Every structure is written in C-alpha cells, then in structure tokens.
C-alpha cells in the first residue's frame, strides 16, 4: 500500500500517551519481568506472560511428560531453618560430605526492605539436561514418563562430566555408592512407594517448596506458572537447559 | 612330514626371537652412565606415580586428591589434555611427511609416531588414575553407549587412534610404507575427530561460558600442532644426545621446517588467545571475572610468566633467532614451550572452574574464587605420565636404533642374515 505524505499525516498517532493505563501497566509489567528487575536483576527472569518462554514446554507447546514433575519455590518464605535439608539427608541417605539440596543466601544491604533472602536449590530436572547429554554411559538419564533426571549408580564411571556440566551444582560424587548422586525428587524413596510429595517439600514448615505436576491444571505449580500477576522465574535460563524448578515470591 | 614342518617353523620362530632378544640386549648395553641414570629416574617417577595413583584409588580419590564438587576436574584432567594434545600434534605434524607425501618431513616420521603412541598412553595412564571407576568404563562404553556424549566419542576415537598409530608404527618398522600411509591417514582422521571431541567436552558445556562455544575444538587442534612442533624438536635434540649423533642433513632440514611451522602455530595461538580474551572481557560477569582472574588476579603469574612468556614469547624469539641452525636454541625454545603449554592446559581446566558457575546469582556461597591446589598424590600421578614418556623414549631410542629410516633397515637386515647363517651352521 502506498502512503503519500498527506495520508500519513492524517493517521492516528501511535504515541504511548494514547494507550489506556491498563495497557501501559501490562506492558511495563511484562518488560520488568522479562528484564529481571523483579528478581533484583541478578537472576534472569521468565514469566508466563511471554509466549514460548515457559521454562518447560515452551518449545514443545505442550508438556512432554505426564506427570511433569516440577517444583515451585516461594523464595521469600524460606527462613533457612534447614528442615528440608535434614529431611533429604534422612530420606535419601545423603552422606555428610555431600548434599542433594541446599539453601543459598543472598544479602542485599542496600535494599529498602528485607536485607537478606534464602534460595533453596536442587536438581532442576531440566528438559534438556546437560548432564544427561554429557554422560558417556547413560548412567544418568531422563525418565520418559515423569521427566525426572535419574541415576543408574552401577553404570557411573566417575568421570564427573555431569558435575561440570550441571548449571546448578546439583551433583556430587558419593563414595559409598561409587557413583555420582543427585536429587531424584525422592522417586526411589517416596514417589515410587506411593507418596505424593518430596521429603523436602513435606518438611518445609513455611510451604516454601511446593512439589507438583506442571501438566496438571489443578496443581499449584501449574497455577503459579500459568499466570501473569506475579513474576515467576528460573535460575540460569541462559544455559539452555530448560529447568523445571520455578521461583517466585508471595 | 607335517611334524617336521611344524618343528622347522618353531625353530625359525625361536631363532627369530633369539635374534630379536640379542639385538635388544646389544643395543641396550654399552650405553653411557647418563643414559642409565635418566632411565632410572624416569622409571622411578613412573613407578612412584602409579603407586600413588593406586593408593589413592584404594583409599578413595576424595581423600587424597584435592578435587571438589565445585572443582571436579583438576591437574590430572589438565595433564591428560596436555599429553593427548601433544600426541595429536606429533601425529599431525609427522603426517605431513609420511601420509601427505611432503618428503622433507620424512626423517621425523618414525620417532614422532612412536612418541605419539607414548604420549597418548601417558594420557590414558593419568586419566585412568583419575576416573573413579575405569573398569566400568570398559564395559558400559560398549554396552550402554551415549552417542550424544563427547566423552564417549573422545574415548572411542582415541582408542581407534591408538590402534591405528600402533599399526602405523609396526608397518614403518617392517618397511610396509604403503600400509603405514593408510594406517597413518586413519590415525590422522581419528586423531582430529577425537581431539576436537576433547575440545567439545569443554566447548559443549553450556553452563560454563568460558568454555562454551565452537572455539575450544578449533583451538585444541591448532594448539596440538603447536605442541607437536615443540615435542618433535625437543625429542630430536634429546635423541641426538642419547645417540651421540649431531642433527644434520635431511634431519636438520626437517627440523628447520618444523621450526617454521612452529613459528606459524605460535602466532596462530597468540591470535586466538588475544581475541578470546578481548571477547571474554566484554562478555557476561562470569566470563569477565574469569579473564580478570587470569590477567590481573590470582592466576596472573601463571598466565603472563608461564603461559605467555615461557609458552609463547621465549620459544618464538628463540625459534626465530636460531635461524633453524642453532639446535641448542631450538631445544631451549621447545623445552620452554612445552613447560608453558603444560600450564596453559592447567589454567584452561582449573581457572575455567574456580570462578563459580553460579557467580552471577550474587549469593554468598558463590561470591569468591573456589580453592584448588593439586595434592602430592595428584602431582605424583602427573610425574608418572612424564616418567612413562621419558623411560620409553630412552628405551625406544636404543631398541629401535634411533628410529633411523635407512641405516636402521640395512643394519637390521645384515644382523638378521648373520644370525640365521650362524643358526644354519650350528644345525
């Protein structure tokens, strides 16, 4: 379509002044969420408001696993009581020198509000797990049914490529098992025996860790990831691993 | 009739073995005291290192090696990289002559192929004493292979590489030059594939921005050529001392060409490194922090003095100043380069991990550099690798008669005839 000068002048302006306040607010919210301002700038943010930016399933358009196990962490609820860590150690026989899950601490002395926050971390059971790609003997593998990243201990040669490959420092070498060990969402010790949640999520008194099925609309994880009011993010999205542990505040 | 034939065949085999044994004994006896002293030192290093490695394996590597969850790869991985890079380099540089037909490179072929076998075996020895369960590797690499894993491809291709190089060496010994050429070609192909996969072991770790990208496989191949040139010159000079034969004639010409290739490869690596650093400094926080650690931080001495000065500047200067004729200068340049390259590998592996991969999260746990210093056991295993190369280099110089191309064959032939004639007369 050819537009001459006169016609162009008659066109309605696209100035932001003409946008309704709601439209502007939604736009700003999206921008802040995408740039990670809500997360303090240190953690890149993803939000369900952005099409195809789901940490999981964004490329497949649908969730590849059923149930698609995942975890939602309410970061501000964690007070570092470490009951989750104790429960994990006890349930999964984790030795003193290792851990499957940890709580990291971030200080923000110049913050006008809370000066410190705690970040529970664990295996992110990534959809594109770099550990699984790197393992020479398929000792670590992605369960096709649940999406859990599993270990077959007797196949591990101890080359530690998976440890180096993990963006989340979620793996350690277990001398007793003569293998790398990691979180399996308590599959061996709980889920396979009929329990509905992980030991850490169950132990948390503040409900900071919510275990659930990302493909199930009635799951809290599903509801939180599929909304735009609150920012939901993942750690290190730039690694391309497509993780399944989500973070939010609230 | 058949019995007589079998007896005759056995007798011939016995005679040949006897001849081979006599030849080896003759060649190893009557050598200077210095030779035996170096052989003893190298062997002692090999034995002590292997003992230390086995001790650590039995007690548990976590107790005697200093690698941690955050720094899972230490000096043993970097030493493995060092040896296999050298091996690939020896294979590539020597192949210019006996595989791709540039006759001027021919005199260095036999020794280079032999050394490429030694250095890859040294690499396997070191990594064998680093991997927690190497016995499982032998089984599950075969029955449970992961074709997306660079480690799997690297291991498999290096296995093939070792086999081809061994066949090539055997063919060169028995003057089957055409067969040697084919084996050598397959060695080059599998070596390049294996070595670029080793680069990809690092280069495909998306969680580690310092390593991630196509740079590593490319850099590893270029770097191998540089190492190969240094190793050829160094060992040719050492061999001339061991055998008390000056480097001259065709060999001197081949060394000069290797020197010229070496100069080119040093410049290529300098160019690569410069852009890697400049690009890294404008990258993410993690990359920037890593390069600052190397340029101005804890590893600045390693970088400027060992990597840049010893590994590149001194060798480049000496290679140029030698004009290809001053062998002593070439030797010191090569020694300095190999010394520097060892630390290049160390820094690549270790500095790539000591800045925590989760640094950008801004949490207290990942706010500072992670500690790693090699333990005495780790250092001993490293020395075992050097001991193996040293001891078998010295033995090889005598057993394979200085890896000579022509003279060796005439001498062998003459001796073989003498022994056979003597045996016939006795019968």
Short mmCIF file of C-alpha atoms in Angstrom, two decimals, chain B residues 210-416:
data_model
loop_
_atom_site.label_atom_id
_atom_site.label_comp_id
_atom_site.label_asym_id
_atom_site.label_seq_id
_atom_site.Cartn_x
_atom_site.Cartn_y
_atom_site.Cartn_z
CA UNK B 210 34.41 -19.63 29.46
CA UNK B 211 34.48 -22.94 27.62
CA UNK B 212 31.18 -22.94 25.77
CA UNK B 213 31.24 -22.38 22.01
CA UNK B 214 32.97 -23.69 18.88
CA UNK B 215 36.27 -22.08 19.93
CA UNK B 216 37.52 -24.98 22.03
CA UNK B 217 37.57 -27.75 19.39
CA UNK B 218 39.24 -25.39 16.91
CA UNK B 219 41.72 -24.10 19.47
CA UNK B 220 42.59 -27.64 20.53
CA UNK B 221 43.55 -28.66 17.00
CA UNK B 222 45.64 -25.52 16.42
CA UNK B 223 47.20 -25.92 19.83
CA UNK B 224 48.03 -29.56 19.08
CA UNK B 225 50.05 -28.53 16.03
CA UNK B 226 51.99 -26.06 18.19
CA UNK B 227 52.69 -28.73 20.84
CA UNK B 228 53.61 -31.25 18.15
CA UNK B 229 56.29 -28.97 16.68
CA UNK B 230 57.83 -28.35 20.11
CA UNK B 231 57.78 -32.04 21.00
CA UNK B 232 59.42 -33.09 17.73
CA UNK B 233 62.25 -30.58 18.08
CA UNK B 234 62.75 -31.31 21.78
CA UNK B 235 62.88 -35.07 21.39
CA UNK B 236 65.01 -34.97 18.25
CA UNK B 237 67.57 -32.92 20.15
CA UNK B 238 67.42 -35.24 23.15
CA UNK B 239 67.78 -38.22 20.83
CA UNK B 240 70.85 -36.66 19.24
CA UNK B 241 72.40 -36.50 22.72
CA UNK B 242 71.33 -40.03 23.62
CA UNK B 243 72.67 -41.44 20.38
CA UNK B 244 75.64 -39.07 20.22
CA UNK B 245 74.81 -38.13 16.70
CA UNK B 246 74.57 -34.49 15.64
CA UNK B 247 71.45 -33.35 13.82
CA UNK B 248 72.45 -32.80 10.22
CA UNK B 249 71.50 -33.37 6.63
CA UNK B 250 67.91 -34.34 5.94
CA UNK B 251 67.06 -34.39 9.64
CA UNK B 252 68.32 -30.81 10.10
CA UNK B 253 66.20 -29.75 7.16
CA UNK B 254 63.12 -31.44 8.62
CA UNK B 255 63.77 -29.76 11.98
CA UNK B 256 64.06 -26.38 10.28
CA UNK B 257 60.69 -26.92 8.58
CA UNK B 258 59.16 -27.99 11.87
CA UNK B 259 60.57 -24.82 13.40
CA UNK B 260 58.93 -22.71 10.71
CA UNK B 261 55.62 -24.46 11.24
CA UNK B 262 56.11 -23.93 14.98
CA UNK B 263 56.56 -20.19 14.49
CA UNK B 264 53.35 -20.05 12.48
CA UNK B 265 51.41 -22.05 15.08
CA UNK B 266 52.64 -19.89 17.99
CA UNK B 267 51.39 -16.84 16.10
CA UNK B 268 48.05 -18.55 15.40
CA UNK B 269 47.61 -19.41 19.10
CA UNK B 270 48.60 -15.87 20.14
CA UNK B 271 45.98 -14.53 17.76
CA UNK B 272 43.32 -16.95 19.03
CA UNK B 273 44.10 -16.22 22.67
CA UNK B 274 44.06 -12.47 22.16
CA UNK B 275 40.58 -12.47 20.65
CA UNK B 276 39.27 -14.98 23.16
CA UNK B 277 40.38 -12.65 25.95
CA UNK B 278 39.09 -9.47 24.33
CA UNK B 279 35.72 -11.11 23.62
CA UNK B 280 35.62 -12.55 27.14
CA UNK B 281 36.22 -9.18 28.76
CA UNK B 282 33.08 -7.74 27.21
CA UNK B 283 31.04 -10.87 27.94
CA UNK B 284 28.96 -11.75 30.97
CA UNK B 285 30.11 -11.19 34.54
CA UNK B 286 31.29 -14.77 34.88
CA UNK B 287 33.47 -14.64 31.78
CA UNK B 288 34.84 -11.24 32.69
CA UNK B 289 35.68 -12.35 36.20
CA UNK B 290 37.43 -15.45 34.85
CA UNK B 291 39.63 -13.48 32.49
CA UNK B 292 40.42 -10.91 35.16
CA UNK B 293 41.50 -13.76 37.45
CA UNK B 294 43.85 -14.82 34.69
CA UNK B 295 45.07 -11.36 33.66
CA UNK B 296 45.34 -9.48 36.93
CA UNK B 297 44.19 -11.82 39.68
CA UNK B 298 45.33 -14.98 41.41
CA UNK B 299 46.49 -16.64 38.20
CA UNK B 300 48.28 -13.65 36.64
CA UNK B 301 51.72 -15.22 37.26
CA UNK B 302 50.62 -18.44 35.60
CA UNK B 303 49.25 -16.52 32.66
CA UNK B 304 51.89 -13.87 31.98
CA UNK B 305 55.03 -15.69 33.08
CA UNK B 306 54.29 -19.33 32.36
CA UNK B 307 51.78 -19.25 29.52
CA UNK B 308 52.76 -16.10 27.64
CA UNK B 309 56.47 -15.70 28.38
CA UNK B 310 57.61 -19.33 28.71
CA UNK B 311 54.98 -20.86 26.44
CA UNK B 312 54.98 -18.41 23.57
CA UNK B 313 57.29 -15.37 23.68
CA UNK B 314 60.58 -17.11 24.56
CA UNK B 315 60.01 -20.00 22.11
CA UNK B 316 59.02 -17.59 19.36
CA UNK B 317 62.13 -15.48 19.92
CA UNK B 318 64.45 -18.49 20.13
CA UNK B 319 62.90 -20.18 17.10
CA UNK B 320 63.39 -17.03 15.05
CA UNK B 321 66.88 -16.24 16.37
CA UNK B 322 68.08 -19.81 15.82
CA UNK B 323 67.57 -19.38 12.06
CA UNK B 324 66.94 -23.10 12.04
CA UNK B 325 70.58 -23.96 12.55
CA UNK B 326 71.28 -23.27 16.21
CA UNK B 327 70.00 -26.54 17.67
CA UNK B 328 70.66 -25.59 21.26
CA UNK B 329 68.47 -22.51 20.88
CA UNK B 330 65.75 -24.63 19.30
CA UNK B 331 65.99 -27.12 22.16
CA UNK B 332 65.61 -24.44 24.85
CA UNK B 333 62.79 -22.82 22.92
CA UNK B 334 60.94 -26.13 22.66
CA UNK B 335 61.53 -27.02 26.31
CA UNK B 336 60.24 -23.61 27.36
CA UNK B 337 57.21 -24.00 25.09
CA UNK B 338 56.29 -27.43 26.45
CA UNK B 339 56.74 -26.16 30.01
CA UNK B 340 54.44 -23.21 29.25
CA UNK B 341 51.89 -25.36 27.42
CA UNK B 342 51.57 -27.59 30.48
CA UNK B 343 50.36 -24.55 32.42
CA UNK B 344 48.16 -23.42 29.52
CA UNK B 345 46.24 -26.67 29.92
CA UNK B 346 46.22 -26.32 33.69
CA UNK B 347 44.84 -22.79 33.57
CA UNK B 348 42.29 -23.71 30.92
CA UNK B 349 40.88 -26.51 33.05
CA UNK B 350 41.27 -25.06 36.54
CA UNK B 351 40.57 -21.36 36.00
CA UNK B 352 37.54 -22.44 33.98
CA UNK B 353 36.11 -23.79 37.22
CA UNK B 354 37.42 -21.70 40.10
CA UNK B 355 35.13 -18.81 39.24
CA UNK B 356 31.87 -20.44 40.36
CA UNK B 357 29.48 -21.17 37.50
CA UNK B 358 26.73 -19.69 39.71
CA UNK B 359 28.73 -16.48 40.30
CA UNK B 360 26.09 -14.27 38.70
CA UNK B 361 23.45 -15.35 41.22
CA UNK B 362 25.09 -12.98 43.67
CA UNK B 363 24.79 -15.39 46.61
CA UNK B 364 27.36 -15.59 49.41
CA UNK B 365 28.26 -19.21 48.63
CA UNK B 366 29.42 -18.34 45.11
CA UNK B 367 30.82 -14.87 45.70
CA UNK B 368 34.53 -15.70 45.77
CA UNK B 369 37.01 -17.88 43.93
CA UNK B 370 36.87 -21.57 44.73
CA UNK B 371 40.03 -23.15 46.13
CA UNK B 372 42.05 -25.76 44.28
CA UNK B 373 45.70 -26.74 44.70
CA UNK B 374 46.98 -30.11 43.46
CA UNK B 375 47.67 -32.65 46.21
CA UNK B 376 51.00 -34.55 46.47
CA UNK B 377 49.25 -37.68 45.16
CA UNK B 378 47.96 -35.81 42.14
CA UNK B 379 51.42 -34.39 41.43
CA UNK B 380 52.95 -37.86 41.67
CA UNK B 381 50.45 -39.21 39.12
CA UNK B 382 51.35 -36.30 36.81
CA UNK B 383 55.01 -37.24 37.18
CA UNK B 384 54.14 -40.84 36.33
CA UNK B 385 52.98 -39.61 32.92
CA UNK B 386 56.28 -37.80 32.36
CA UNK B 387 58.19 -40.80 33.70
CA UNK B 388 56.46 -43.10 31.24
CA UNK B 389 57.25 -40.88 28.28
CA UNK B 390 60.87 -40.39 29.47
CA UNK B 391 61.60 -44.04 30.15
CA UNK B 392 60.07 -45.39 26.96
CA UNK B 393 61.58 -42.63 24.86
CA UNK B 394 65.03 -43.64 26.13
CA UNK B 395 64.33 -47.33 25.62
CA UNK B 396 62.86 -46.65 22.18
CA UNK B 397 65.95 -44.79 21.03
CA UNK B 398 68.05 -47.88 21.67
CA UNK B 399 65.59 -50.66 20.86
CA UNK B 400 64.54 -49.09 17.58
CA UNK B 401 68.06 -47.94 16.76
CA UNK B 402 67.44 -44.20 16.91
CA UNK B 403 64.39 -44.57 14.63
CA UNK B 404 66.65 -44.28 11.62
CA UNK B 405 64.93 -44.70 8.31
CA UNK B 406 67.56 -46.21 6.00
CA UNK B 407 70.55 -47.18 8.10
CA UNK B 408 68.31 -48.95 10.54
CA UNK B 409 66.94 -51.25 7.88
CA UNK B 410 70.33 -52.16 6.43
CA UNK B 411 71.73 -52.85 9.86
CA UNK B 412 68.74 -54.98 10.79
CA UNK B 413 68.91 -56.90 7.57
CA UNK B 414 72.62 -57.56 7.93
CA UNK B 415 72.27 -58.74 11.53
CA UNK B 416 69.32 -60.91 10.68
#
